[in-house]
CSV table of C-alpha atoms and ligand atoms in Angstrom, one decimal:
chain,number,residue,atom,x,y,z
A,197,UNK,CA,15.4,-27.3,3.9
A,198,UNK,CA,13.4,-28.4,6.9
A,199,UNK,CA,13.4,-31.0,9.6
A,200,UNK,CA,10.8,-32.9,7.6
A,201,UNK,CA,13.2,-33.6,4.8
A,202,UNK,CA,14.1,-37.1,5.7
A,203,UNK,CA,17.0,-37.5,3.3
A,204,UNK,CA,18.9,-34.3,4.1
A,205,UNK,CA,20.3,-35.2,7.5
A,206,UNK,CA,21.9,-38.3,6.0
A,207,UNK,CA,23.5,-36.6,3.1
A,208,UNK,CA,27.3,-36.2,3.1
A,209,UNK,CA,28.7,-32.7,3.9
A,210,UNK,CA,29.2,-31.6,0.3
A,211,UNK,CA,25.7,-32.8,-0.8
A,212,UNK,CA,24.2,-30.8,2.1
A,213,UNK,CA,26.0,-27.7,0.8
A,214,UNK,CA,24.5,-28.5,-2.6
A,215,UNK,CA,21.0,-29.0,-1.2
A,216,UNK,CA,21.1,-25.7,0.7
A,217,UNK,CA,22.4,-24.0,-2.4
A,218,UNK,CA,19.7,-25.5,-4.5
A,219,UNK,CA,17.1,-24.1,-2.2
A,220,UNK,CA,18.9,-20.7,-2.2
A,221,UNK,CA,18.8,-20.8,-6.0
A,222,UNK,CA,15.0,-21.5,-6.0
A,223,UNK,CA,14.5,-18.5,-3.7
A,224,UNK,CA,16.7,-16.3,-5.8
A,225,UNK,CA,14.7,-17.0,-9.0
A,226,UNK,CA,11.3,-16.7,-7.3
A,227,UNK,CA,11.2,-14.3,-4.3
A,228,UNK,CA,14.0,-12.2,-5.7
A,229,UNK,CA,13.2,-13.1,-9.3
A,230,UNK,CA,11.3,-11.3,-12.1
A,231,UNK,CA,9.3,-8.4,-10.6
A,232,UNK,CA,11.4,-8.0,-7.5
A,233,UNK,CA,13.6,-5.3,-8.7
A,234,UNK,CA,10.6,-3.1,-9.7
A,235,UNK,CA,9.1,-3.7,-6.2
A,236,UNK,CA,12.3,-2.8,-4.5
A,237,UNK,CA,12.6,0.3,-6.6
A,238,UNK,CA,9.1,1.4,-5.8
A,239,UNK,CA,9.6,0.8,-2.1
A,240,UNK,CA,12.8,2.8,-2.1
A,241,UNK,CA,11.0,5.7,-3.8
A,242,UNK,CA,8.7,5.9,-0.8
A,243,UNK,CA,11.6,6.2,1.7
A,244,UNK,CA,11.4,9.9,2.2
A,245,UNK,CA,7.7,10.4,1.7
A,246,UNK,CA,5.9,12.6,4.3
A,247,UNK,CA,3.7,11.2,7.0
A,248,UNK,CA,0.6,12.4,5.1
A,249,UNK,CA,1.6,10.9,1.8
A,250,UNK,CA,2.5,7.6,3.5
A,251,UNK,CA,-0.9,7.5,5.3
A,252,UNK,CA,-2.7,8.3,2.0
A,253,UNK,CA,-0.8,5.5,0.2
A,254,UNK,CA,-1.5,3.1,3.1
A,255,UNK,CA,-5.2,3.9,3.1
A,256,UNK,CA,-5.4,3.5,-0.7
A,257,UNK,CA,-3.9,0.0,-0.3
A,258,UNK,CA,-6.2,-0.6,2.7
A,259,UNK,CA,-9.4,0.2,0.7
A,260,UNK,CA,-8.4,-2.3,-2.0
A,261,UNK,CA,-7.7,-5.0,0.7
A,262,UNK,CA,-11.0,-4.5,2.5
A,263,UNK,CA,-13.0,-4.6,-0.8
A,264,UNK,CA,-11.1,-7.7,-1.8
A,265,UNK,CA,-11.6,-9.4,1.6
A,266,UNK,CA,-15.3,-8.6,1.8
A,267,UNK,CA,-15.9,-10.0,-1.7
A,268,UNK,CA,-13.7,-13.1,-1.9
A,269,UNK,CA,-12.8,-14.2,1.6
A,270,UNK,CA,-15.5,-16.4,3.2
A,271,UNK,CA,-14.7,-15.3,6.8
A,272,UNK,CA,-14.9,-11.6,5.9
A,273,UNK,CA,-17.9,-11.9,3.6
A,274,UNK,CA,-19.8,-13.4,6.5
A,275,UNK,CA,-18.5,-10.9,9.0
A,276,UNK,CA,-19.5,-7.8,6.9
A,277,UNK,CA,-22.9,-9.4,6.3
A,278,UNK,CA,-23.5,-10.3,9.9
A,279,UNK,CA,-22.5,-6.8,11.1
A,280,UNK,CA,-24.4,-5.1,8.3
A,281,UNK,CA,-21.2,-3.3,7.2
A,282,UNK,CA,-20.6,-1.8,3.8
A,283,UNK,CA,-16.9,-2.4,2.8
A,284,UNK,CA,-17.0,0.8,0.7
A,285,UNK,CA,-17.6,2.7,3.9
A,286,UNK,CA,-14.1,1.9,5.1
A,287,UNK,CA,-12.0,4.7,3.7
A,288,UNK,CA,-9.1,4.9,6.2
A,289,UNK,CA,-7.4,3.0,9.0
A,290,UNK,CA,-9.5,4.9,11.5
A,291,UNK,CA,-12.7,3.7,9.7
A,292,UNK,CA,-11.4,0.1,9.8
A,293,UNK,CA,-10.7,0.4,13.6
A,294,UNK,CA,-14.2,1.7,14.2
A,295,UNK,CA,-15.9,-0.9,12.0
A,296,UNK,CA,-14.2,-4.2,12.8
A,297,UNK,CA,-13.2,-6.1,16.0
A,298,UNK,CA,-9.7,-7.3,16.3
A,299,UNK,CA,-8.7,-10.8,15.2
A,300,UNK,CA,-6.7,-13.3,17.2
A,301,UNK,CA,-4.2,-15.8,15.9
A,302,UNK,CA,-6.3,-18.5,17.5
A,303,UNK,CA,-9.3,-17.7,15.3
A,304,UNK,CA,-7.0,-17.8,12.2
A,305,UNK,CA,-5.6,-21.2,13.4
A,306,UNK,CA,-9.0,-22.7,14.0
A,307,UNK,CA,-10.8,-21.4,10.9
A,308,UNK,CA,-7.8,-21.2,8.5
A,309,UNK,CA,-9.5,-22.3,5.3
A,310,UNK,CA,-12.2,-19.5,5.7
A,311,UNK,CA,-9.4,-16.9,5.6
A,312,UNK,CA,-8.3,-17.9,2.1
A,313,UNK,CA,-9.4,-15.8,-0.8
A,314,UNK,CA,-11.4,-17.6,-3.5
A,315,UNK,CA,-10.0,-15.2,-6.0
A,316,UNK,CA,-6.4,-16.5,-5.9
A,317,UNK,CA,-5.9,-19.8,-7.8
A,318,UNK,CA,-4.4,-22.7,-5.9
A,319,UNK,CA,-1.4,-22.8,-8.2
A,320,UNK,CA,-0.4,-19.3,-7.2
A,321,UNK,CA,-0.4,-19.9,-3.5
A,322,UNK,CA,2.8,-20.0,-1.5
A,323,UNK,CA,2.4,-21.6,2.0
A,324,UNK,CA,4.2,-20.0,4.9
A,325,UNK,CA,4.6,-21.1,8.5
A,326,UNK,CA,5.3,-19.1,11.6
A,327,UNK,CA,6.5,-20.3,15.0
A,328,UNK,CA,5.1,-17.5,17.1
A,329,UNK,CA,6.2,-16.3,20.5
A,330,UNK,CA,3.7,-18.1,22.5
A,331,UNK,CA,4.5,-21.4,20.8
A,332,UNK,CA,1.4,-21.4,18.7
A,333,UNK,CA,2.3,-21.9,15.1
A,334,UNK,CA,0.3,-20.8,12.1
A,335,UNK,CA,0.3,-21.9,8.5
A,336,UNK,CA,-1.2,-19.6,5.9
A,337,UNK,CA,-1.1,-18.9,2.2
A,338,UNK,CA,0.5,-15.9,0.5
A,339,UNK,CA,1.5,-15.2,-3.1
A,340,UNK,CA,4.8,-14.7,-4.9
A,341,UNK,CA,3.9,-11.0,-5.2
A,342,UNK,CA,3.3,-10.9,-1.5
A,343,UNK,CA,6.6,-12.5,-0.8
A,344,UNK,CA,8.4,-10.0,-3.1
A,345,UNK,CA,6.7,-7.0,-1.3
A,346,UNK,CA,8.0,-8.5,2.0
A,347,UNK,CA,11.5,-8.9,0.6
A,348,UNK,CA,11.4,-5.4,-1.0
A,349,UNK,CA,10.9,-3.8,2.4
A,350,UNK,CA,13.6,-6.0,3.9
A,351,UNK,CA,16.1,-5.1,1.2
A,352,UNK,CA,15.2,-1.4,1.4
A,353,UNK,CA,16.3,-1.6,5.1
A,354,UNK,CA,19.4,-3.5,4.3
A,355,UNK,CA,20.5,-1.1,1.6
A,356,UNK,CA,20.1,1.8,4.1
A,357,UNK,CA,23.0,0.2,5.9
A,358,UNK,CA,25.3,-0.5,3.0
A,359,UNK,CA,24.3,-4.1,2.3
A,360,UNK,CA,24.0,-4.8,-1.4
A,361,UNK,CA,22.5,-7.8,-3.1
A,362,UNK,CA,25.1,-10.4,-3.7
A,363,UNK,CA,27.0,-9.5,-0.5
A,364,UNK,CA,27.9,-12.6,1.6
A,365,UNK,CA,26.0,-13.0,4.8
A,366,UNK,CA,26.7,-15.1,7.9
A,367,UNK,CA,23.1,-16.0,8.7
A,368,UNK,CA,22.7,-17.4,12.2
A,369,UNK,CA,19.7,-19.6,11.8
A,370,UNK,CA,17.6,-22.0,13.7
A,371,UNK,CA,17.0,-24.1,10.6
A,372,UNK,CA,18.3,-27.6,11.0
A,373,UNK,CA,20.9,-27.4,8.3
A,374,UNK,CA,23.5,-29.0,10.5
A,375,UNK,CA,22.8,-32.1,12.7
A,376,UNK,CA,22.4,-30.7,16.2
A,377,UNK,CA,24.5,-33.7,17.5
A,378,UNK,CA,27.5,-32.9,15.3
A,379,UNK,CA,30.5,-32.1,17.4
A,380,UNK,CA,33.1,-31.1,14.8
A,381,UNK,CA,33.0,-28.1,12.6
A,382,UNK,CA,31.8,-27.0,10.1
A,383,UNK,CA,28.7,-26.0,11.9
A,384,UNK,CA,27.5,-24.1,8.8
A,385,UNK,CA,26.3,-24.8,5.3
A,386,UNK,CA,26.7,-22.6,2.1
A,387,UNK,CA,24.0,-21.2,0.0
A,388,UNK,CA,26.2,-20.1,-2.9
A,389,UNK,CA,23.6,-18.5,-5.2
A,390,UNK,CA,22.1,-16.6,-2.2
A,391,UNK,CA,25.5,-15.7,-0.8
A,392,UNK,CA,24.6,-17.0,2.6
A,393,UNK,CA,26.5,-19.0,5.1
A,394,UNK,CA,23.8,-20.7,7.2
A,395,UNK,CA,25.3,-20.9,10.7
A,396,UNK,CA,23.7,-23.3,13.1
A,397,UNK,CA,22.3,-21.7,16.3
A,398,UNK,CA,22.2,-25.2,17.7
A,399,UNK,CA,25.9,-25.2,18.1
A,400,UNK,CA,26.2,-21.9,19.8
A,401,UNK,CA,27.6,-23.4,23.0
A,402,UNK,CA,30.3,-21.5,24.8
A,403,UNK,CA,33.2,-23.9,24.0
A,404,UNK,CA,32.4,-23.7,20.2
A,405,UNK,CA,32.1,-19.9,20.0
A,406,UNK,CA,35.7,-19.7,18.8
A,407,UNK,CA,34.9,-21.8,15.8
A,408,UNK,CA,32.3,-19.3,14.7
A,409,UNK,CA,34.7,-16.4,15.2
A,410,UNK,CA,37.2,-18.3,13.1
A,411,UNK,CA,34.7,-18.7,10.3
A,412,UNK,CA,34.0,-14.9,10.2
A,413,UNK,CA,37.7,-14.0,10.3
A,414,UNK,CA,38.7,-16.5,7.7
A,415,UNK,CA,36.1,-15.5,5.2
A,416,UNK,CA,35.8,-11.9,6.3
A,417,UNK,CA,32.1,-12.1,5.9
A,418,UNK,CA,30.8,-8.6,5.4
A,419,UNK,CA,27.3,-9.0,6.7
A,420,UNK,CA,26.3,-10.7,10.0
A,421,UNK,CA,22.7,-11.5,10.7
A,422,UNK,CA,20.9,-13.2,13.6
A,423,UNK,CA,18.9,-12.9,16.8
A,424,UNK,CA,20.4,-10.6,19.5
A,425,UNK,CA,20.7,-13.5,21.9
A,426,UNK,CA,23.0,-15.3,19.4
A,427,UNK,CA,25.1,-12.3,18.1
A,428,UNK,CA,25.3,-11.1,21.7
A,429,UNK,CA,26.9,-14.3,22.8
A,430,UNK,CA,29.6,-14.0,20.1
A,431,UNK,CA,30.3,-10.4,20.9
A,432,UNK,CA,30.6,-11.3,24.6
A,433,UNK,CA,33.0,-14.1,23.7
A,434,UNK,CA,35.3,-11.6,21.9
A,435,UNK,CA,35.2,-9.0,24.7
A,436,UNK,CA,35.7,-11.7,27.3
A,437,UNK,CA,39.0,-12.7,25.7
A,438,UNK,CA,40.0,-9.2,24.9
A,439,UNK,CA,40.0,-10.2,21.2
A,440,UNK,CA,39.0,-8.2,18.2
A,441,UNK,CA,37.1,-9.6,15.2
A,442,UNK,CA,40.1,-8.6,13.0
A,443,UNK,CA,38.0,-6.9,10.3
A,444,UNK,CA,35.2,-4.4,10.1
A,445,UNK,CA,31.9,-5.9,8.8
A,446,UNK,CA,29.8,-3.7,6.6
A,447,UNK,CA,26.7,-4.4,8.7
A,448,UNK,CA,25.3,-6.4,11.6
A,449,UNK,CA,21.5,-6.8,11.4
A,450,UNK,CA,19.3,-8.2,14.0
A,451,UNK,CA,15.8,-9.7,14.0
A,452,UNK,CA,13.5,-12.2,15.7
A,453,UNK,CA,13.8,-10.9,19.2
A,454,UNK,CA,13.7,-7.6,21.0
A,455,UNK,CA,16.9,-5.8,21.2
A,456,UNK,CA,17.9,-4.5,24.6
A,457,UNK,CA,20.0,-1.3,24.8
A,458,UNK,CA,22.9,-3.2,26.6
A,459,UNK,CA,22.8,-5.9,24.0
A,460,UNK,CA,23.2,-3.3,21.2
A,461,UNK,CA,26.1,-1.8,23.1
A,462,UNK,CA,27.7,-5.2,23.7
A,463,UNK,CA,27.4,-6.1,20.0
A,464,UNK,CA,28.8,-2.7,19.0
A,465,UNK,CA,31.8,-3.1,21.3
A,466,UNK,CA,32.4,-6.7,20.2
A,467,UNK,CA,32.1,-6.2,16.4
A,468,UNK,CA,33.1,-2.6,16.2
A,469,UNK,CA,29.9,-1.6,14.4
A,470,UNK,CA,26.5,-0.5,15.5
A,471,UNK,CA,23.9,-3.3,14.9
A,472,UNK,CA,20.7,-2.4,13.1
A,473,UNK,CA,17.4,-4.1,13.7
A,474,UNK,CA,14.2,-4.6,11.8
A,475,UNK,CA,10.9,-5.6,13.5
A,476,UNK,CA,9.2,-8.1,11.2
A,477,UNK,CA,6.9,-11.0,11.3
A,478,UNK,CA,5.9,-13.6,8.7
A,479,UNK,CA,2.2,-12.5,8.7
A,480,UNK,CA,3.4,-9.1,7.3
A,481,UNK,CA,0.8,-7.2,9.4
A,482,UNK,CA,3.4,-4.7,10.8
A,483,UNK,CA,7.1,-3.8,10.4
A,484,UNK,CA,9.6,-1.2,11.5
A,485,UNK,CA,13.1,-0.5,10.2
A,486,UNK,CA,16.0,1.2,12.0
A,487,UNK,CA,17.5,4.1,10.1
A,488,UNK,CA,21.1,5.4,10.1
A,489,UNK,CA,20.2,7.7,13.1
A,490,UNK,CA,19.3,4.6,15.1
A,491,UNK,CA,15.6,5.2,15.2
A,492,UNK,CA,12.9,2.6,14.4
A,493,UNK,CA,10.6,3.8,11.6
A,494,UNK,CA,7.2,2.1,11.2
A,495,UNK,CA,6.9,0.8,7.6
A,496,UNK,CA,3.7,2.7,7.1
A,497,UNK,CA,3.6,1.9,3.4
A,498,UNK,CA,3.9,-1.8,4.0
A,499,UNK,CA,1.2,-2.6,6.6
A,500,UNK,CA,-1.6,-0.8,8.3
A,501,UNK,CA,-0.5,-0.8,11.9
A,502,UNK,CA,-2.5,0.4,14.9
A,503,UNK,CA,-1.1,1.1,18.3
A,504,UNK,CA,-3.7,0.7,21.0
A,505,UNK,CA,-2.8,2.4,24.4
A,506,UNK,CA,-2.5,0.1,27.4
A,507,UNK,CA,-2.8,3.1,29.8
A,508,UNK,CA,0.8,2.9,31.1
A,509,UNK,CA,2.5,4.6,28.3
A,510,UNK,CA,2.9,1.4,26.3
A,511,UNK,CA,0.8,0.2,23.3
A,512,UNK,CA,-0.3,-3.2,22.1
A,513,UNK,CA,-0.1,-3.7,18.3
A,514,UNK,CA,-2.9,-4.6,15.9
A,515,UNK,CA,-2.0,-4.9,12.2
A,516,UNK,CA,-3.5,-5.4,8.8
A,517,UNK,CA,-1.5,-6.9,5.9
A,518,UNK,CA,-1.6,-4.9,2.7
A,519,UNK,CA,0.4,-7.2,0.5
A,520,UNK,CA,-1.1,-10.6,0.7
A,521,UNK,CA,-4.2,-11.1,-1.5
A,522,UNK,CA,-4.3,-14.9,-0.6
A,523,UNK,CA,-4.9,-14.4,3.1
A,524,UNK,CA,-5.9,-10.8,4.1
A,525,UNK,CA,-5.8,-10.4,7.9
A,526,UNK,CA,-7.7,-7.4,9.2
A,527,UNK,CA,-6.8,-6.0,12.6
A,528,UNK,CA,-4.7,-9.0,13.6
A,529,UNK,CA,-3.5,-9.0,17.2
A,530,UNK,CA,0.3,-9.3,17.9
A,531,UNK,CA,1.9,-10.2,21.1
A,532,UNK,CA,4.3,-7.3,21.0
A,533,UNK,CA,4.2,-4.3,23.3
A,534,UNK,CA,5.7,-1.1,21.9
A,535,UNK,CA,6.6,2.4,23.2
A,536,UNK,CA,6.2,5.3,20.7
A,537,UNK,CA,8.9,7.9,20.1
A,538,UNK,CA,7.1,11.3,19.8
A,539,UNK,CA,10.4,13.1,19.2
A,540,UNK,CA,10.5,11.7,15.6
A,541,UNK,CA,13.8,11.6,13.7
A,542,UNK,CA,16.1,13.9,11.9
A,543,UNK,CA,16.9,11.5,9.0
A,544,UNK,CA,14.0,12.9,6.9
A,545,UNK,CA,11.9,9.8,6.8
A,546,UNK,CA,8.2,10.5,7.4
A,547,UNK,CA,5.8,8.3,9.3
A,548,UNK,CA,5.8,7.1,12.9
A,549,UNK,CA,8.8,6.1,15.0
A,550,UNK,CA,9.0,3.6,17.9
A,551,UNK,CA,11.2,3.9,20.9
A,552,UNK,CA,11.2,0.2,21.6
A,553,UNK,CA,9.5,-3.1,20.7
A,554,UNK,CA,9.2,-5.5,23.7
A,555,UNK,CA,7.7,-8.6,22.3
A,556,UNK,CA,10.2,-11.2,22.3
A,557,UNK,CA,12.4,-10.7,25.4
A,558,UNK,CA,13.1,-14.2,26.4
A,559,UNK,CA,15.5,-16.2,28.6
A,560,UNK,CA,17.7,-19.0,27.4
A,561,UNK,CA,17.2,-22.7,27.9
A,562,UNK,CA,20.2,-24.5,29.3
A,563,UNK,CA,21.0,-28.0,27.9
A,564,UNK,CA,22.7,-30.6,29.9
A,565,UNK,CA,26.1,-29.8,28.3
A,566,UNK,CA,25.7,-26.1,29.1
A,567,UNK,CA,24.6,-24.9,25.6
A,568,UNK,CA,22.4,-21.8,25.8
A,569,UNK,CA,19.4,-22.0,23.5
A,570,UNK,CA,17.8,-18.7,22.6
A,571,UNK,CA,14.0,-18.7,22.7
A,572,UNK,CA,13.9,-18.4,18.9
A,573,UNK,CA,14.8,-22.1,18.7
A,574,UNK,CA,12.0,-23.2,21.0
A,575,UNK,CA,9.4,-22.3,18.3
A,576,UNK,CA,7.4,-25.3,17.3
A,577,UNK,CA,7.5,-25.3,13.6
A,578,UNK,CA,4.8,-27.3,11.8
A,579,UNK,CA,2.7,-27.7,14.9
A,580,UNK,CA,-0.6,-25.8,14.3
A,581,UNK,CA,-3.1,-27.3,16.8
A,582,UNK,CA,-1.5,-25.8,19.8
A,583,UNK,CA,-3.2,-22.8,21.3
A,584,UNK,CA,-0.3,-21.9,23.5
A,585,UNK,CA,2.9,-23.3,25.0
A,586,UNK,CA,5.5,-22.4,27.5
A,587,UNK,CA,8.7,-24.0,28.7
A,588,UNK,CA,9.6,-24.1,32.4
A,589,UNK,CA,13.1,-24.9,33.5
A,590,UNK,CA,14.7,-25.3,37.0
A,591,UNK,CA,17.3,-28.0,36.3
A,592,UNK,CA,19.9,-27.8,33.4
A,593,UNK,CA,19.0,-30.3,30.7
A,594,UNK,CA,15.4,-30.8,31.9
A,595,UNK,CA,12.2,-28.9,31.1
A,596,UNK,CA,8.5,-29.0,31.5
A,597,UNK,CA,6.6,-28.2,28.3
A,598,UNK,CA,3.2,-26.8,29.2
A,599,UNK,CA,0.8,-26.9,26.3
A,600,UNK,CA,-2.8,-25.6,25.8
A,601,UNK,CA,-4.4,-27.9,23.3
A,602,UNK,CA,-6.2,-26.2,20.4
A,603,UNK,CA,-9.2,-27.5,18.6
A,604,UNK,CA,-8.2,-30.6,16.6
A,605,UNK,CA,-5.2,-31.4,18.8
A,606,UNK,CA,-4.4,-35.2,18.6
A,607,UNK,CA,-1.6,-37.6,19.6
A,608,UNK,CA,0.1,-36.7,16.3
A,609,UNK,CA,0.6,-33.2,17.6
A,610,UNK,CA,2.2,-34.5,20.8
A,611,UNK,CA,4.5,-36.6,18.6
A,612,UNK,CA,5.3,-33.6,16.4
A,613,UNK,CA,6.1,-31.4,19.4
A,614,UNK,CA,8.3,-33.9,21.2
A,615,UNK,CA,9.8,-35.0,17.9
A,616,UNK,CA,10.8,-31.4,17.1
A,617,UNK,CA,12.5,-31.0,20.5
A,618,UNK,CA,14.2,-34.4,20.2
A,619,UNK,CA,15.6,-33.6,16.7
A,620,UNK,CA,16.9,-30.3,17.9
A,621,UNK,CA,18.3,-31.1,21.3
A,622,UNK,CA,18.6,-34.9,21.5
A,623,UNK,CA,19.7,-36.3,24.8
A,624,UNK,CA,20.7,-32.9,26.0
A,625,UNK,CA,17.2,-32.0,27.0
A,626,UNK,CA,14.6,-34.2,28.7
A,627,UNK,CA,11.1,-32.9,28.0
A,628,UNK,CA,8.1,-33.6,30.2
A,629,UNK,CA,4.8,-32.7,28.6
A,630,UNK,CA,2.0,-31.2,30.7
A,631,UNK,CA,-1.4,-30.1,29.3
A,632,UNK,CA,-2.9,-27.0,30.9
A,633,UNK,CA,-5.9,-24.7,30.4
A,634,UNK,CA,-4.1,-21.4,30.6
A,635,UNK,CA,-0.6,-19.9,30.9
A,636,UNK,CA,0.5,-17.3,33.4
A,637,UNK,CA,0.8,-13.8,31.9
A,638,UNK,CA,3.2,-11.1,32.7
A,639,UNK,CA,2.0,-7.7,34.0
A,640,UNK,CA,2.0,-6.5,30.4
A,641,UNK,CA,-0.4,-9.4,29.4
A,642,UNK,CA,2.2,-11.3,27.5
A,643,UNK,CA,3.0,-15.0,27.9
A,644,UNK,CA,6.7,-15.8,28.2
A,645,UNK,CA,7.9,-18.6,26.0
A,646,UNK,CA,10.7,-19.6,28.4
A,647,UNK,CA,10.3,-19.3,32.2
A,648,UNK,CA,13.5,-20.2,34.0
A,649,UNK,CA,14.8,-20.2,37.6
A,650,UNK,CA,18.4,-20.9,36.4
A,651,UNK,CA,20.7,-17.9,36.8
A,652,UNK,CA,22.7,-19.0,33.8
A,653,UNK,CA,19.5,-19.0,31.7
A,654,UNK,CA,18.6,-15.4,32.5
A,655,UNK,CA,18.9,-13.0,29.6
A,656,UNK,CA,20.6,-10.5,31.8
A,657,UNK,CA,23.4,-13.0,32.4
A,658,UNK,CA,24.9,-12.3,29.0
A,659,UNK,CA,25.6,-8.8,30.3
A,660,UNK,CA,27.9,-10.3,32.8
A,661,UNK,CA,30.1,-11.6,29.9
A,662,UNK,CA,31.4,-8.1,29.8
B,922,ZN,ZN1,15.4,8.1,11.1
């Protein structure tokens, strides 16, 4: 269900539940369908492998990906030829790092078709889109097998924390399943086959937080999932009122944004359970999963991840996907900055551990009615000709959207950008578009998606809810 579906927003409530359920049923019989159980089982068998065994498994996958890319992907065929490289010479992640330059998202955006393998038939392609933290979206192809590998590692993580398939989840989502202008509950839609309640992040304004708490209490939904900025608001609401949730969820899982220590603490106090996070991105070039001991383990069997030192104790991330034969991405640059955890972990899992991932620490946008919008919602889905974007706010309900136009940018992209903001925020946000050649970077080299001078929009403000 996407904003592009023109019929969906006009459907009556029950029909919207049915439409969301139908989509859930499709996903259940494809991504989680035949073949998935075997992949999950294989992924779980690797859970306690030693670092050496994981690295060997990763490099074996990597050799196959490199050979496949050099033989069937036009971009890589040309790159290996131009550099005079023999793909068979790449035996390990170290070899790959020495042989190839890194790859930017911009290159993949501009030369998308050249990254598609000729060996995967068109009928087997599954098209995925990403928003991306600098506002630059990307559309690329994967396969059903690739999707299942992705889901297998997700489910492995969930099962570490007591979540079972078929368990109901309150999924706080930026998808437009509920009209953002709707002012009366329900602000959620049911995916019955997938056991999900899609809760609309667009309605997470302070005066409606009680409605969301009521939903959780009434249904005693065992698994709560969302971005820290959203789940943190709910936890703050409970603590603010001196209320308890009234039941103990099985798990609270977080994704899509960095998790700050005080946010984790706030959520734990609000919900009575420690939240668990997984670092994940649609391109599947890296991943890390929190274990029962609270440490982030790099999913070394899933992607070939490199951490390149920045000289100040932090690392930037370059990753190679190992599970997508349709669009292999070798040494793809991410916007995230990580710190490593040399102490390792006592849980018995091998592989590397991270102390923190700081990629998506973002402030909130403030709409004219006071709604706080997490940066997750400011992603511009479906807009692919934008090389970068940033939102500036100094007045509630008004923003300046700065855009770097990519190759092939046209008026249609402007319309898509403004249309996506209009559909989401309506009259509650006035958007002025400004084209620029570059965006200011932080000290760490990252571009913030949201830059605000409003105190109520600062991420740290949520701490004050305590
Ligand atoms: Zn651990």
